[in-house]
Amino acid sequence: MQNLTWRAKTWHEGIAQCQQHNVSYVLVTVVSVAGSAPRETGSKMVVTASESIDTIGGGNLEHHAIATAREFLLSNQPLTELRSYPLSSKLGQCCGGAVKVLFDVCNSYQQHIAVFGAGHVAKALVPILSQLPVNITWIDSRESLFSNSGINNADTSALNYSGLPDNVNIVVEQEPETEVAQLAPGSWLVILTHDHQLDYRITEQALKYPSLPFVGLIGSQTKAKRFITKLSHRGFDDAALARLYTPIGNPSIPGKRPIEVAVSISAQLIALLHCQSDKDSTQTADSASTFTTIRAATNIRANTSADTRATATANAENTAGKKEKTNDI
């Protein structure tokens, strides 16, 4: 994390501290040694985005290993890879031997969540989500909303944007819907913008990608019904519409205040995270069956029949106790 004080001196202490603070890391291990080498087989070190703990022998070998580990971290994907290093003049080493190094990437932020909108609800939501083992991209067209000015008041979350956690990345984009195409397969979307038409454009774009299994949209029951009808007329089938969760949030948590809506959304996302963990699922394009179970687990009714599309939000209204969430501003 950004303000984490690293106390670990050995690789196993490094792993423990990374896991305690949800920091992604790479375990680097010398698995084979031929000839003369600076360290023996089994030597290990831990590499994070900012730190390296313990050593596999120093010199250019370790320098190259650290650089390679950090390249792997940028992919934000679990990975295991074996690399061979001849300890020759080309590597700036004169040992004359050769080593094989195993890179085991351990990402703490396995689930990616894209939050569209930086209004009151988003400002209450992002600080909650940032404490979970997720990776957040926070997107809005209004750069001023990501400044420190006007944040610390009664109507918004007291979030210090200059000190955001490492798992939150801000994107300022004048056409936020274009960011959908940049999302990794398996990403979840939380759509909370200030503009209904922008909400629709983001939603429509997201439903074009079967690899995006969760498209959560804030709004009233009326808005949900209107969007579903329009999307149906635009040719989106049952499988696509089943990925749309609207109104987003856990219906058992009432209230319209930004923090209440944020807690409701967080509760639903936490349920999804735990459901994924229980099933040991991965974020892939064929995760529809997992999310069918998740939808039932979070009491959000699926809109899976052409005959029931027009009444899907009425069913959700009964489940939610006629609770409505208005658009974020």
PDB file of C-alpha atoms in Angstrom, residues 77-250:
ATOM      1  CA  GLN A  77      -3.143 -11.630 -13.781  1.00  0.00           C
ATOM      2  CA  PRO A  78      -2.039 -14.764 -11.890  1.00  0.00           C
ATOM      3  CA  LEU A  79       0.953 -16.231 -13.667  1.00  0.00           C
ATOM      4  CA  THR A  80       3.765 -18.754 -13.209  1.00  0.00           C
ATOM      5  CA  GLU A  81       6.725 -18.595 -15.576  1.00  0.00           C
ATOM      6  CA  LEU A  82      10.208 -20.112 -15.739  1.00  0.00           C
ATOM      7  CA  ARG A  83      13.108 -18.087 -17.160  1.00  0.00           C
ATOM      8  CA  SER A  84      16.703 -19.162 -17.857  1.00  0.00           C
ATOM      9  CA  TYR A  85      19.644 -16.825 -17.226  1.00  0.00           C
ATOM     10  CA  PRO A  86      23.199 -17.605 -18.432  1.00  0.00           C
ATOM     11  CA  LEU A  87      25.614 -15.886 -16.042  1.00  0.00           C
ATOM     12  CA  SER A  88      27.833 -14.567 -18.819  1.00  0.00           C
ATOM     13  CA  SER A  89      29.252 -11.214 -19.840  1.00  0.00           C
ATOM     14  CA  LYS A  90      26.007 -10.498 -21.707  1.00  0.00           C
ATOM     15  CA  LEU A  91      24.241 -10.306 -18.352  1.00  0.00           C
ATOM     16  CA  GLY A  92      27.184  -8.513 -16.782  1.00  0.00           C
ATOM     17  CA  GLN A  93      28.038 -11.565 -14.663  1.00  0.00           C
ATOM     18  CA  CYS A  94      31.301 -13.494 -14.762  1.00  0.00           C
ATOM     19  CA  CYS A  95      30.273 -16.571 -12.748  1.00  0.00           C
ATOM     20  CA  GLY A  96      30.153 -18.682 -15.876  1.00  0.00           C
ATOM     21  CA  GLY A  97      27.210 -20.760 -14.723  1.00  0.00           C
ATOM     22  CA  ALA A  98      23.493 -20.646 -15.463  1.00  0.00           C
ATOM     23  CA  VAL A  99      20.349 -20.466 -13.365  1.00  0.00           C
ATOM     24  CA  LYS A 100      16.655 -21.054 -13.904  1.00  0.00           C
ATOM     25  CA  VAL A 101      14.334 -18.697 -12.060  1.00  0.00           C
ATOM     26  CA  LEU A 102      10.640 -19.318 -11.366  1.00  0.00           C
ATOM     27  CA  PHE A 103       8.298 -16.312 -11.172  1.00  0.00           C
ATOM     28  CA  ASP A 104       5.065 -16.933  -9.249  1.00  0.00           C
ATOM     29  CA  VAL A 105       2.740 -13.919  -9.505  1.00  0.00           C
ATOM     30  CA  CYS A 106       0.273 -13.512  -6.633  1.00  0.00           C
ATOM     31  CA  ASN A 107      -2.251 -10.764  -7.312  1.00  0.00           C
ATOM     32  CA  SER A 108      -4.195  -9.524  -4.320  1.00  0.00           C
ATOM     33  CA  TYR A 109      -6.574  -7.500  -6.469  1.00  0.00           C
ATOM     34  CA  GLN A 110      -8.046 -10.344  -8.469  1.00  0.00           C
ATOM     35  CA  GLN A 111     -11.430  -8.814  -9.274  1.00  0.00           C
ATOM     36  CA  HIS A 112     -11.546  -5.645 -11.351  1.00  0.00           C
ATOM     37  CA  ILE A 113     -14.423  -3.197 -10.796  1.00  0.00           C
ATOM     38  CA  ALA A 114     -14.995  -0.223 -13.096  1.00  0.00           C
ATOM     39  CA  VAL A 115     -16.949   2.570 -11.394  1.00  0.00           C
ATOM     40  CA  PHE A 116     -18.456   5.030 -13.869  1.00  0.00           C
ATOM     41  CA  GLY A 117     -19.314   8.381 -12.292  1.00  0.00           C
ATOM     42  CA  ALA A 118     -17.753  10.478  -9.533  1.00  0.00           C
ATOM     43  CA  GLY A 119     -20.809  11.973  -7.873  1.00  0.00           C
ATOM     44  CA  HIS A 120     -21.999  11.661  -4.284  1.00  0.00           C
ATOM     45  CA  VAL A 121     -22.764   7.937  -4.356  1.00  0.00           C
ATOM     46  CA  ALA A 122     -19.459   7.084  -6.034  1.00  0.00           C
ATOM     47  CA  LYS A 123     -17.550   9.189  -3.503  1.00  0.00           C
ATOM     48  CA  ALA A 124     -19.189   7.206  -0.725  1.00  0.00           C
ATOM     49  CA  LEU A 125     -18.764   3.882  -2.529  1.00  0.00           C
ATOM     50  CA  VAL A 126     -15.133   3.930  -3.669  1.00  0.00           C
ATOM     51  CA  PRO A 127     -13.621   4.274  -0.153  1.00  0.00           C
ATOM     52  CA  ILE A 128     -15.609   1.198   0.912  1.00  0.00           C
ATOM     53  CA  LEU A 129     -14.671  -0.889  -2.121  1.00  0.00           C
ATOM     54  CA  SER A 130     -11.008   0.119  -1.884  1.00  0.00           C
ATOM     55  CA  GLN A 131     -10.746  -1.799   1.393  1.00  0.00           C
ATOM     56  CA  LEU A 132     -11.666  -5.043  -0.391  1.00  0.00           C
ATOM     57  CA  PRO A 133      -9.299  -7.277  -2.390  1.00  0.00           C
ATOM     58  CA  VAL A 134     -10.322  -5.676  -5.695  1.00  0.00           C
ATOM     59  CA  ASN A 135      -8.789  -3.439  -8.335  1.00  0.00           C
ATOM     60  CA  ILE A 136     -10.856  -0.319  -9.086  1.00  0.00           C
ATOM     61  CA  THR A 137     -10.892   1.919 -12.143  1.00  0.00           C
ATOM     62  CA  TRP A 138     -12.831   5.102 -11.392  1.00  0.00           C
ATOM     63  CA  ILE A 139     -14.030   6.897 -14.512  1.00  0.00           C
ATOM     64  CA  ASP A 140     -15.638  10.300 -15.083  1.00  0.00           C
ATOM     65  CA  SER A 141     -15.460  13.093 -17.651  1.00  0.00           C
ATOM     66  CA  ARG A 142     -15.216  15.817 -14.995  1.00  0.00           C
ATOM     67  CA  GLU A 143     -11.639  16.122 -13.773  1.00  0.00           C
ATOM     68  CA  SER A 144     -12.624  18.678 -11.132  1.00  0.00           C
ATOM     69  CA  LEU A 145     -14.518  16.000  -9.205  1.00  0.00           C
ATOM     70  CA  PHE A 146     -11.258  14.169  -8.578  1.00  0.00           C
ATOM     71  CA  SER A 147      -9.574  17.179  -6.968  1.00  0.00           C
ATOM     72  CA  ASN A 148      -9.382  17.818  -3.234  1.00  0.00           C
ATOM     73  CA  SER A 149     -11.679  20.838  -3.448  1.00  0.00           C
ATOM     74  CA  GLY A 150     -15.215  20.365  -2.164  1.00  0.00           C
ATOM     75  CA  ILE A 151     -14.648  16.821  -0.921  1.00  0.00           C
ATOM     76  CA  ASN A 152     -14.666  17.187   2.830  1.00  0.00           C
ATOM     77  CA  ASN A 153     -18.231  18.289   3.419  1.00  0.00           C
ATOM     78  CA  ALA A 154     -21.370  16.708   4.811  1.00  0.00           C
ATOM     79  CA  ASP A 155     -22.728  15.647   1.436  1.00  0.00           C
ATOM     80  CA  THR A 156     -19.721  13.681   0.197  1.00  0.00           C
ATOM     81  CA  SER A 157     -17.225  11.134   1.394  1.00  0.00           C
ATOM     82  CA  ALA A 158     -14.103  12.583   2.996  1.00  0.00           C
ATOM     83  CA  LEU A 159     -11.717  10.990   0.538  1.00  0.00           C
ATOM     84  CA  ASN A 160      -8.221  12.379   0.039  1.00  0.00           C
ATOM     85  CA  TYR A 161      -7.677  12.007  -3.696  1.00  0.00           C
ATOM     86  CA  SER A 162      -3.966  12.766  -3.446  1.00  0.00           C
ATOM     87  CA  GLY A 163      -3.618   9.700  -1.208  1.00  0.00           C
ATOM     88  CA  LEU A 164      -5.826   7.154  -2.955  1.00  0.00           C
ATOM     89  CA  PRO A 165      -5.056   3.507  -2.187  1.00  0.00           C
ATOM     90  CA  ASP A 166      -2.906   1.685  -4.714  1.00  0.00           C
ATOM     91  CA  ASN A 167      -5.887  -0.348  -5.913  1.00  0.00           C
ATOM     92  CA  VAL A 168      -7.789   2.719  -7.199  1.00  0.00           C
ATOM     93  CA  ASN A 169      -6.926   4.159 -10.611  1.00  0.00           C
ATOM     94  CA  ILE A 170      -8.610   7.370 -11.817  1.00  0.00           C
ATOM     95  CA  VAL A 171      -9.433   7.829 -15.510  1.00  0.00           C
ATOM     96  CA  VAL A 172     -10.690  11.157 -16.867  1.00  0.00           C
ATOM     97  CA  GLU A 173     -12.364  10.540 -20.222  1.00  0.00           C
ATOM     98  CA  GLN A 174     -14.699  12.919 -22.059  1.00  0.00           C
ATOM     99  CA  GLU A 175     -16.568   9.950 -23.532  1.00  0.00           C
ATOM    100  CA  PRO A 176     -16.638   7.456 -20.631  1.00  0.00           C
ATOM    101  CA  GLU A 177     -18.457   4.803 -22.659  1.00  0.00           C
ATOM    102  CA  THR A 178     -15.303   4.346 -24.762  1.00  0.00           C
ATOM    103  CA  GLU A 179     -13.542   2.946 -21.680  1.00  0.00           C
ATOM    104  CA  VAL A 180     -15.754  -0.159 -21.752  1.00  0.00           C
ATOM    105  CA  ALA A 181     -13.751  -1.597 -24.646  1.00  0.00           C
ATOM    106  CA  GLN A 182     -10.577  -1.261 -22.557  1.00  0.00           C
ATOM    107  CA  LEU A 183     -11.849  -3.400 -19.668  1.00  0.00           C
ATOM    108  CA  ALA A 184     -10.330  -6.816 -19.045  1.00  0.00           C
ATOM    109  CA  PRO A 185     -12.592  -9.870 -19.428  1.00  0.00           C
ATOM    110  CA  GLY A 186     -14.378 -10.611 -16.170  1.00  0.00           C
ATOM    111  CA  SER A 187     -14.543  -6.966 -15.067  1.00  0.00           C
ATOM    112  CA  TRP A 188     -17.622  -5.786 -13.193  1.00  0.00           C
ATOM    113  CA  LEU A 189     -19.239  -2.437 -14.015  1.00  0.00           C
ATOM    114  CA  VAL A 190     -20.943  -0.085 -11.574  1.00  0.00           C
ATOM    115  CA  ILE A 191     -22.698   2.685 -13.514  1.00  0.00           C
ATOM    116  CA  LEU A 192     -23.462   5.773 -11.397  1.00  0.00           C
ATOM    117  CA  THR A 193     -23.127   8.769 -13.693  1.00  0.00           C
ATOM    118  CA  HIS A 194     -24.959  12.096 -13.535  1.00  0.00           C
ATOM    119  CA  ASP A 195     -26.551  11.649 -16.975  1.00  0.00           C
ATOM    120  CA  HIS A 196     -29.248   9.085 -17.879  1.00  0.00           C
ATOM    121  CA  GLN A 197     -28.258   9.070 -21.543  1.00  0.00           C
ATOM    122  CA  LEU A 198     -24.623   8.474 -20.624  1.00  0.00           C
ATOM    123  CA  ASP A 199     -25.756   5.654 -18.334  1.00  0.00           C
ATOM    124  CA  TYR A 200     -27.573   4.117 -21.287  1.00  0.00           C
ATOM    125  CA  ARG A 201     -24.596   4.423 -23.639  1.00  0.00           C
ATOM    126  CA  ILE A 202     -22.292   2.757 -21.101  1.00  0.00           C
ATOM    127  CA  THR A 203     -24.846   0.014 -20.425  1.00  0.00           C
ATOM    128  CA  GLU A 204     -25.448  -0.682 -24.111  1.00  0.00           C
ATOM    129  CA  GLN A 205     -21.719  -0.803 -24.798  1.00  0.00           C
ATOM    130  CA  ALA A 206     -21.097  -3.167 -21.865  1.00  0.00           C
ATOM    131  CA  LEU A 207     -23.819  -5.613 -22.897  1.00  0.00           C
ATOM    132  CA  LYS A 208     -22.079  -6.052 -26.251  1.00  0.00           C
ATOM    133  CA  TYR A 209     -19.285  -7.910 -24.437  1.00  0.00           C
ATOM    134  CA  PRO A 210     -20.301 -11.353 -23.068  1.00  0.00           C
ATOM    135  CA  SER A 211     -16.999 -11.378 -21.157  1.00  0.00           C
ATOM    136  CA  LEU A 212     -18.341  -8.652 -18.824  1.00  0.00           C
ATOM    137  CA  PRO A 213     -20.572 -10.727 -16.502  1.00  0.00           C
ATOM    138  CA  PHE A 214     -21.878  -8.002 -14.173  1.00  0.00           C
ATOM    139  CA  VAL A 215     -23.289  -4.681 -15.389  1.00  0.00           C
ATOM    140  CA  GLY A 216     -24.739  -2.839 -12.400  1.00  0.00           C
ATOM    141  CA  LEU A 217     -26.853   0.250 -13.052  1.00  0.00           C
ATOM    142  CA  ILE A 218     -28.173   2.760 -10.525  1.00  0.00           C
ATOM    143  CA  GLY A 219     -31.666   4.189 -10.947  1.00  0.00           C
ATOM    144  CA  SER A 220     -35.351   3.908 -10.228  1.00  0.00           C
ATOM    145  CA  GLN A 221     -37.648   1.064 -11.211  1.00  0.00           C
ATOM    146  CA  THR A 222     -39.035   3.287 -13.971  1.00  0.00           C
ATOM    147  CA  LYS A 223     -35.564   3.901 -15.365  1.00  0.00           C
ATOM    148  CA  ALA A 224     -34.759   0.182 -15.189  1.00  0.00           C
ATOM    149  CA  LYS A 225     -37.920  -0.734 -17.097  1.00  0.00           C
ATOM    150  CA  ARG A 226     -37.278   1.921 -19.746  1.00  0.00           C
ATOM    151  CA  PHE A 227     -33.674   0.797 -20.265  1.00  0.00           C
ATOM    152  CA  ILE A 228     -34.621  -2.891 -20.493  1.00  0.00           C
ATOM    153  CA  THR A 229     -37.357  -2.156 -23.034  1.00  0.00           C
ATOM    154  CA  LYS A 230     -35.042  -0.017 -25.164  1.00  0.00           C
ATOM    155  CA  LEU A 231     -32.226  -2.560 -25.022  1.00  0.00           C
ATOM    156  CA  SER A 232     -34.640  -5.320 -26.007  1.00  0.00           C
ATOM    157  CA  HIS A 233     -35.793  -3.291 -28.991  1.00  0.00           C
ATOM    158  CA  ARG A 234     -32.136  -2.771 -29.939  1.00  0.00           C
ATOM    159  CA  GLY A 235     -31.735  -6.529 -30.259  1.00  0.00           C
ATOM    160  CA  PHE A 236     -30.147  -7.564 -26.960  1.00  0.00           C
ATOM    161  CA  ASP A 237     -31.201 -11.112 -26.134  1.00  0.00           C
ATOM    162  CA  ASP A 238     -32.006 -12.811 -22.837  1.00  0.00           C
ATOM    163  CA  ALA A 239     -28.386 -13.825 -22.214  1.00  0.00           C
ATOM    164  CA  ALA A 240     -27.194 -10.229 -22.554  1.00  0.00           C
ATOM    165  CA  LEU A 241     -30.000  -8.760 -20.440  1.00  0.00           C
ATOM    166  CA  ALA A 242     -29.386 -11.346 -17.717  1.00  0.00           C
ATOM    167  CA  ARG A 243     -26.031  -9.616 -17.109  1.00  0.00           C
ATOM    168  CA  LEU A 244     -27.763  -6.317 -16.317  1.00  0.00           C
ATOM    169  CA  TYR A 245     -28.377  -5.759 -12.591  1.00  0.00           C
ATOM    170  CA  THR A 246     -30.722  -2.824 -12.135  1.00  0.00           C
ATOM    171  CA  PRO A 247     -31.450  -1.246  -9.774  1.00  0.00           C
ATOM    172  CA  ILE A 248     -28.019  -2.184  -8.465  1.00  0.00           C
ATOM    173  CA  GLY A 249     -27.693  -2.946  -4.757  1.00  0.00           C
ATOM    174  CA  ASN A 250     -28.916  -5.288  -2.059  1.00  0.00           C
TER     175      ASN A 250
END
